[in-house]
Amino acid sequence: MDNPIEIQTVIKASATQVWKALTDKTEMKNWYFDIQDFQPVTGTVFDFYEPGDHKKYHHVGEVLEVIPDKKLSYTWTYPDFSTAKTTVLWEIEEMETGETSVKVTHSDTEKFSELGENFSRKSFAEGWRGILNQSLKPFLEK
């Protein structure tokens, strides 16, 4: 049974600025991951490693849904370790204040539970919390 991880924050930026940070590979490289083959086009397959020289975790994803300035979703897999697929969903909502609510939901992470502590629900939640609040938010509010 899926118990999705949901992390939400409010960023002092427009929905358009948030969207660009989430979908422009040059901007993504500055706060997220260096994903050279990413395109915000349904069906696009992309892959990347975590930052650093270790190249320990190979990630592969496929873009599932694109609604500019509103929603982006893609699969999240680790083909070197598992055949399981999970889904990452970014939801963007510009508020009347000019700030933007950003929510990331990672579904089906329990499919990776047999891979150990680095793939636990707690680890994913901490990772997404850091990505949203310590990477994306400061990048956009600078």
Short mmCIF file of N, CA and C in Angstrom, two decimals, residues 45 101 114 130:
data_model
loop_
_atom_site.label_atom_id
_atom_site.label_comp_id
_atom_site.label_asym_id
_atom_site.label_seq_id
_atom_site.Cartn_x
_atom_site.Cartn_y
_atom_site.Cartn_z
N VAL A 45 12.98 10.23 -21.91
CA VAL A 45 13.71 9.42 -20.94
C VAL A 45 15.01 10.15 -20.63
N SER A 101 3.40 28.22 -4.13
CA SER A 101 3.40 26.98 -3.36
C SER A 101 3.96 25.88 -4.26
N GLU A 114 13.61 -2.95 0.06
CA GLU A 114 14.54 -4.08 0.19
C GLU A 114 15.98 -3.69 -0.15
N GLY A 130 15.33 18.44 1.84
CA GLY A 130 16.54 19.20 1.56
C GLY A 130 16.53 19.81 0.17
#
